[in-house]
Coordinates of C-alpha atoms and ligand atoms in Angstrom, one line a residue:
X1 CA 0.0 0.0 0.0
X2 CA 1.4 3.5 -0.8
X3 CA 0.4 6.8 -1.1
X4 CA 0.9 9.2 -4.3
X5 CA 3.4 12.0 -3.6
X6 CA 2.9 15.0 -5.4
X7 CA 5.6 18.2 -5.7
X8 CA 4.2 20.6 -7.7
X9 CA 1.3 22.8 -7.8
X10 CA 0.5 22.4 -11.9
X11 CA 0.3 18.2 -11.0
X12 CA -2.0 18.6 -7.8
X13 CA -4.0 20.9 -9.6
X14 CA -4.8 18.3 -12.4
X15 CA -5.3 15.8 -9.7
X16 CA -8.3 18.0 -7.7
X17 CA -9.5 18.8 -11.4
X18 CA -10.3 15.5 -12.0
X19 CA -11.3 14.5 -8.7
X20 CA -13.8 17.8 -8.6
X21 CA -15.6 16.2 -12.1
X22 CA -17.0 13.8 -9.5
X23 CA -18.0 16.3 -6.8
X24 CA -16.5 14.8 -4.4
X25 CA -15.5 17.2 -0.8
X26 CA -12.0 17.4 -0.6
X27 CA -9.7 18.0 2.8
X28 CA -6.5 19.4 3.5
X29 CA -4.4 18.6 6.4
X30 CA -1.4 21.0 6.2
X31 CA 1.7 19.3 8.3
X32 CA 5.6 19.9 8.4
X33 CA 6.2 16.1 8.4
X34 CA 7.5 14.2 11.6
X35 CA 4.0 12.9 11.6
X36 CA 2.7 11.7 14.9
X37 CA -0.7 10.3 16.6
X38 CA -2.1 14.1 16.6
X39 CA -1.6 14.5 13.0
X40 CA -2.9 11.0 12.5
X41 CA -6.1 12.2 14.1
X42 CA -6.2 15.3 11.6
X43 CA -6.0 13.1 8.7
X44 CA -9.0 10.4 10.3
X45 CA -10.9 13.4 11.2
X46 CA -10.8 14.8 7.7
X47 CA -11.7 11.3 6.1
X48 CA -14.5 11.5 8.1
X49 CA -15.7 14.7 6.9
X50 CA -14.2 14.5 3.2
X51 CA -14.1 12.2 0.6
X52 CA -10.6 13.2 -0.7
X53 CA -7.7 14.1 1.9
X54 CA -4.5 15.9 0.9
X55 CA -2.1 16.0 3.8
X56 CA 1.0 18.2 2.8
X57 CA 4.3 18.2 4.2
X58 CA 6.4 21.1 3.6
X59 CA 9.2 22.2 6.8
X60 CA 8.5 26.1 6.0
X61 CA 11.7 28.0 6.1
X62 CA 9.6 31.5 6.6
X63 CA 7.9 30.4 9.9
X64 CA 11.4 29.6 12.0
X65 CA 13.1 31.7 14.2
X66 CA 16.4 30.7 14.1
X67 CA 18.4 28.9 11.0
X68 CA 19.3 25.7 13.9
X69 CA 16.0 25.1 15.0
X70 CA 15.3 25.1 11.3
X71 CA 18.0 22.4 10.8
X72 CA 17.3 20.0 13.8
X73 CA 13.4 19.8 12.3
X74 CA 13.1 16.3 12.0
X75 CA 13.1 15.4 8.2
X76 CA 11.3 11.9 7.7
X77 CA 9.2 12.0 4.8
X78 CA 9.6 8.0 3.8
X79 CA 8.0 6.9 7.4
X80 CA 5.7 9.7 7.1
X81 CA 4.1 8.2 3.4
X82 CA 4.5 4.7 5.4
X83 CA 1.7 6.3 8.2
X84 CA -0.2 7.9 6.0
X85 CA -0.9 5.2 3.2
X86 CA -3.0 2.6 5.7
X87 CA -5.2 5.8 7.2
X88 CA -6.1 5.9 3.1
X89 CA -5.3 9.3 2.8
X90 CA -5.8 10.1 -0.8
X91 CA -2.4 12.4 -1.8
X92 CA 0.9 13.6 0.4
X93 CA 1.3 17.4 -1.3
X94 CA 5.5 17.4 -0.7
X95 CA 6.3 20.3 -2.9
X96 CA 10.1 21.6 -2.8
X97 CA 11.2 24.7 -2.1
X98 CA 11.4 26.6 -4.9
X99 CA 7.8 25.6 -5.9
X100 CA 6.7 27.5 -2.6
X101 CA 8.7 30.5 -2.8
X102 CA 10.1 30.8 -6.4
X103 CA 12.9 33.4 -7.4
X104 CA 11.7 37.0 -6.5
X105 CA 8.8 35.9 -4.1
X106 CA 7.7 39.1 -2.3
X107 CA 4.3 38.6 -0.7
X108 CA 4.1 38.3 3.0
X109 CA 0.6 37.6 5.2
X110 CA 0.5 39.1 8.0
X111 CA -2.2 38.5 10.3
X112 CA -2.9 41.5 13.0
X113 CA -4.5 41.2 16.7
X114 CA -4.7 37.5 16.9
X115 CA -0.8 37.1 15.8
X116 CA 0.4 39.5 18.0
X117 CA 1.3 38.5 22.1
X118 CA 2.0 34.8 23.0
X119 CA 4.1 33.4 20.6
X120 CA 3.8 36.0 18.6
X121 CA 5.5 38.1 21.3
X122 CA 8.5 35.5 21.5
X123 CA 8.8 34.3 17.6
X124 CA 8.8 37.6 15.6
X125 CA 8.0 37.0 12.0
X126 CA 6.6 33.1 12.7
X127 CA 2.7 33.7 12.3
X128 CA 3.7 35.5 9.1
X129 CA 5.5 32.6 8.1
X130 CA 2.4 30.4 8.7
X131 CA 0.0 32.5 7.5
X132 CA 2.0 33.2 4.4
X133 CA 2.5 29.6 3.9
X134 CA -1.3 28.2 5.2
X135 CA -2.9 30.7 2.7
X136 CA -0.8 29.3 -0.4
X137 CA -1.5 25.7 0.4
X138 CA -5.3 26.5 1.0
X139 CA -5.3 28.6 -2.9
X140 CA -2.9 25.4 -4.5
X141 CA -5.3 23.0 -3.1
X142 CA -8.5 24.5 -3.0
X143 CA -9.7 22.1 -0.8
X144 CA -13.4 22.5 1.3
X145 CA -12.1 21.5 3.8
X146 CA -8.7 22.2 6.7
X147 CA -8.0 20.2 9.9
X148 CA -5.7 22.1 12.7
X149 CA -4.9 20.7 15.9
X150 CA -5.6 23.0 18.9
X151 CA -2.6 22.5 20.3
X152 CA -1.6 25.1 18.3
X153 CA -4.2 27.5 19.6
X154 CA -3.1 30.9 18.5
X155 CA -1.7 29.2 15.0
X156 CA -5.5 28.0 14.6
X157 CA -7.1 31.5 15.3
X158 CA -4.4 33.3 12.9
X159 CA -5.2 30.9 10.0
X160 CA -8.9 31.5 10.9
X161 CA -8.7 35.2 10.8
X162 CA -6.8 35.1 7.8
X163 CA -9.2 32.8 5.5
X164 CA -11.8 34.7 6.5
X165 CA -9.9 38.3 5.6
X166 CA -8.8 36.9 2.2
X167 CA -12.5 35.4 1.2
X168 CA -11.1 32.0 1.2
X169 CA -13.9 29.6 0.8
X170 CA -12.5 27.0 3.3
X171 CA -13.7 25.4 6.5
X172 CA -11.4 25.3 8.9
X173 CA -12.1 22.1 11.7
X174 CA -10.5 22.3 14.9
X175 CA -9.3 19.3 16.5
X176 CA -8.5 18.3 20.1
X177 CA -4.7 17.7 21.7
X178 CA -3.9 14.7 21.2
X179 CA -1.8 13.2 24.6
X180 CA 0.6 10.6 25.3
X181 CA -0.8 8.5 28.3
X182 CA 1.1 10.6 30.8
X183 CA -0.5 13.6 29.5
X184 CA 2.5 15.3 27.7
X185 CA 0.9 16.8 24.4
X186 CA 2.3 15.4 21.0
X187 CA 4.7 17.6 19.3
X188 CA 7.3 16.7 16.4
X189 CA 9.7 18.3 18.9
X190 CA 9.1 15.6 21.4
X191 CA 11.7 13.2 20.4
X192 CA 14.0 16.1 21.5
X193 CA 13.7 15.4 25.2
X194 CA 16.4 13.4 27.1
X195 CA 15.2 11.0 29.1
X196 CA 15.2 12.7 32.4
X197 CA 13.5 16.2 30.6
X198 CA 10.5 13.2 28.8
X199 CA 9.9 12.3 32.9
X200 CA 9.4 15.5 33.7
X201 CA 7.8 17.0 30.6
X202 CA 4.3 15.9 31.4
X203 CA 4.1 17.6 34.6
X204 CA 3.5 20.9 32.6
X205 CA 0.0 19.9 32.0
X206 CA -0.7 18.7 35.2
X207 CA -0.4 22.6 36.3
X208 CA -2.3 23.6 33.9
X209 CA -5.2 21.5 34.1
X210 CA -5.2 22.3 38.2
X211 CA -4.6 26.0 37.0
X212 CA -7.8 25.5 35.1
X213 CA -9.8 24.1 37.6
X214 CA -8.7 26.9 40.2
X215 CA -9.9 29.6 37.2
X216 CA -13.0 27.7 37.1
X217 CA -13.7 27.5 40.0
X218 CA -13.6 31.8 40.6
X219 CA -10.1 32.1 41.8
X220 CA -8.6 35.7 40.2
X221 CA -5.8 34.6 37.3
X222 CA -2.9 37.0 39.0
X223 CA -2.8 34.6 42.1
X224 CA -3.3 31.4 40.0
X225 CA -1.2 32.0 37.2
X226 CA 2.0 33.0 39.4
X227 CA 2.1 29.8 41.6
X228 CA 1.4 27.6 38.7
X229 CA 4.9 29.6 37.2
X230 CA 6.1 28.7 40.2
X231 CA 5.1 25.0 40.0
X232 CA 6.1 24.7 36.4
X233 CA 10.2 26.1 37.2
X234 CA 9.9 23.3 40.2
X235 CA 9.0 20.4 37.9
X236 CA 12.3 21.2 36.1
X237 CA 11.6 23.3 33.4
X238 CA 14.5 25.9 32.7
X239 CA 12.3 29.1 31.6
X240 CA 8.5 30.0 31.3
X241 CA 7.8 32.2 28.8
X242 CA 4.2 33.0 28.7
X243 CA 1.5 31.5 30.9
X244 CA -1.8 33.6 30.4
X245 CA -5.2 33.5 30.6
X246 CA -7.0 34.6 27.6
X247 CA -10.6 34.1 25.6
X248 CA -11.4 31.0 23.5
X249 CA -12.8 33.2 21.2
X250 CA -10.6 36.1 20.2
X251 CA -7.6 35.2 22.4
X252 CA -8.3 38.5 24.0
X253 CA -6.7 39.0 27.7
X254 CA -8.4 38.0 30.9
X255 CA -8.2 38.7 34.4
X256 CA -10.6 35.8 35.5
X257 CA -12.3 33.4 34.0
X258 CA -15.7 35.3 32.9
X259 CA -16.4 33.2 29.9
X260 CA -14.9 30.8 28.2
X261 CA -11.2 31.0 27.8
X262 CA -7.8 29.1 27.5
X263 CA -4.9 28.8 29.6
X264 CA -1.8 29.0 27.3
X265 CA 1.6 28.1 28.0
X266 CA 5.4 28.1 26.2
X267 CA 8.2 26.9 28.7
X268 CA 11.7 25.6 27.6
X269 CA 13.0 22.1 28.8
X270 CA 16.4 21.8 28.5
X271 CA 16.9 23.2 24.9
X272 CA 13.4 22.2 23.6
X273 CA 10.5 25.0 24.1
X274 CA 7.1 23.2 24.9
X275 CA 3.6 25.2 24.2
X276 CA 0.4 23.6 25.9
X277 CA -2.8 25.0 26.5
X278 CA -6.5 23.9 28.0
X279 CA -9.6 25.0 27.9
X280 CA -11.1 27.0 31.3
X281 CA -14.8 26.8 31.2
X282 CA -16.1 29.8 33.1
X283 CA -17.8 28.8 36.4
X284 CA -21.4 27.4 36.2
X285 CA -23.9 30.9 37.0
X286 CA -21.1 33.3 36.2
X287 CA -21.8 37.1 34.8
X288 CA -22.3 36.3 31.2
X289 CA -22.1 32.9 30.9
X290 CA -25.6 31.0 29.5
X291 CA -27.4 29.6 32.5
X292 CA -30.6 27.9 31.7
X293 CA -33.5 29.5 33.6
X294 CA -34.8 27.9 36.4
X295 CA -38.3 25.8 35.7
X296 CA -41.2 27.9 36.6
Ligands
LIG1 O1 1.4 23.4 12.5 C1 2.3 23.2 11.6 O2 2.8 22.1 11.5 C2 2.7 24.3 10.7 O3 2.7 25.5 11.3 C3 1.8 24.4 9.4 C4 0.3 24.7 9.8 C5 1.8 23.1 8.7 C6 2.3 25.5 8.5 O4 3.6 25.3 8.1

């Protein structure tokens, strides 16, 4: 069993050409490769909602920070098409470099608001990167269809935000973190743990997830958020460097949780940097929440 690779846009066109003559809905899954159990997830998710899936693998130069972190990206396209092909995804979209950003490229996306803080605030240029990149494989593919994870929260609202700027006709389908048993979330970046920083690595979302409950449960973020910083240097990682509170919906800043929001985290192990987040639902009968009226 394989799966087709395809590398340039003028032979995946032809392909969704001929697949559109039958109508069929078609999904992509956009990936930088080192494929684990959370971008499996993506691609059965898609299958489930499409009847073609594209998952493309392209390590984008624009959206690193630095040229080593670029480097150490794990490059393994052959197990990749070997995970892929028994899920019966329908096409890996591996297009090389100069197919994405030919001689004399000059266009740059740049998403405002949503980009900016978080991440944003610690890898300057990165959502353009993704953007830039997200919005070319969404107009190459013109698929119906595209699956994020949400452990990429603020990478999911930018690439919202910027399909629905640029009138791109494209559902975007947010899927759940995907964990290892111990509750670590699954990142390509992973397998760059020793073994003593993989023992410890999990304990990052044990503090959040009590974080969460204490936000829940009324407590104000100020007081939450600095003993779970606290909590997180104790567990053994080196550096936190953002652990906020904001809104589900527009990643806006809270001080409490009022209404539904996330609690979002980047903290360095060793020399790997980490970013986690979970959802806070607002406390049951809060100011603005829904609360079903009582029976009369
Ligand atoms: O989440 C990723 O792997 C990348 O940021 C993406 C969306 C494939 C764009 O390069």
């Amino acid at each position: 069993m394989s799966i087709p690779i395809v590398r340039n846009v003028r032979e995946l066109r032809t392909a969704v050409a001929a697949w559109r003559k039958e109508g069929p809905k078609v999904a992509v899954v956009p990936t930088m490769g080192a494929l684990h159990e959370g971008h499996l997830s993506l691609v059965r998710a898609a299958l489930e909602r499409a009847d073609r899936v594209i998952v493309t693998l392209f390590v984008n130069p624009k959206q690193f920070n630095s040229a080593a972190d670029l480097a150490a990206y794990p490059r393994t396209e052959h197990e990749d098409a070997a995970k892929l092909a028994p899920l019966g995804a329908h096409m890996l979209y591996a297009p090389y470099g100069a197919e994405m950003y030919p001689d004399g490229f000059a266009t740059n996306i740049s998403v405002a608001g949503v980009s900016e803080g978080l991440c944003g605030a610690y890898r300057p240029g990165h959502f353009d990167g993704v953007a830039t990149v997200v919005a070319k494989l969404f107009l190459q593919t013109g698929a119906d269809l595209a699956f994020f994870g949400e452990k990429d929260f603020q990478q999911l609202h930018v690439v919202r935000r910027m399909a629905r700027d640029l009138d791109i006709p494209i559902e975007i389908v947010a899927c759940r973190t995907v964990r290892e048993e111990d509750g670590l979330a699954m990142s390509s970046r992973n397998v760059r743990l020793s073994a003593s920083e993989r023992n410890a690595a999990p304990k990052l979302a044990e503090i959040l997830v009590e974080a969460a409950d204490r936000l829940t449960a009324g407590a104000p973020a100020d007081d939450v958020l600095a003993e779970a910083r606290q909590a997180i240097l104790l567990a053994g990682y080196r550096e936190v460097e953002y652990l906020e509170l904001r809104s589900d919906d527009d990643l806006s800043p809270l001080e409490m949780a009022s209404k539904p929001a996330r609690l979002l985290v980047a903290a360095w192990l060793g020399d790997v940097r980490l970013i986690d987040n979970v959802s806070v639902p607002p406390k049951q009968g809060a100011a603005g929440v829904f609360a079903p009226a009582a029976a009369a």
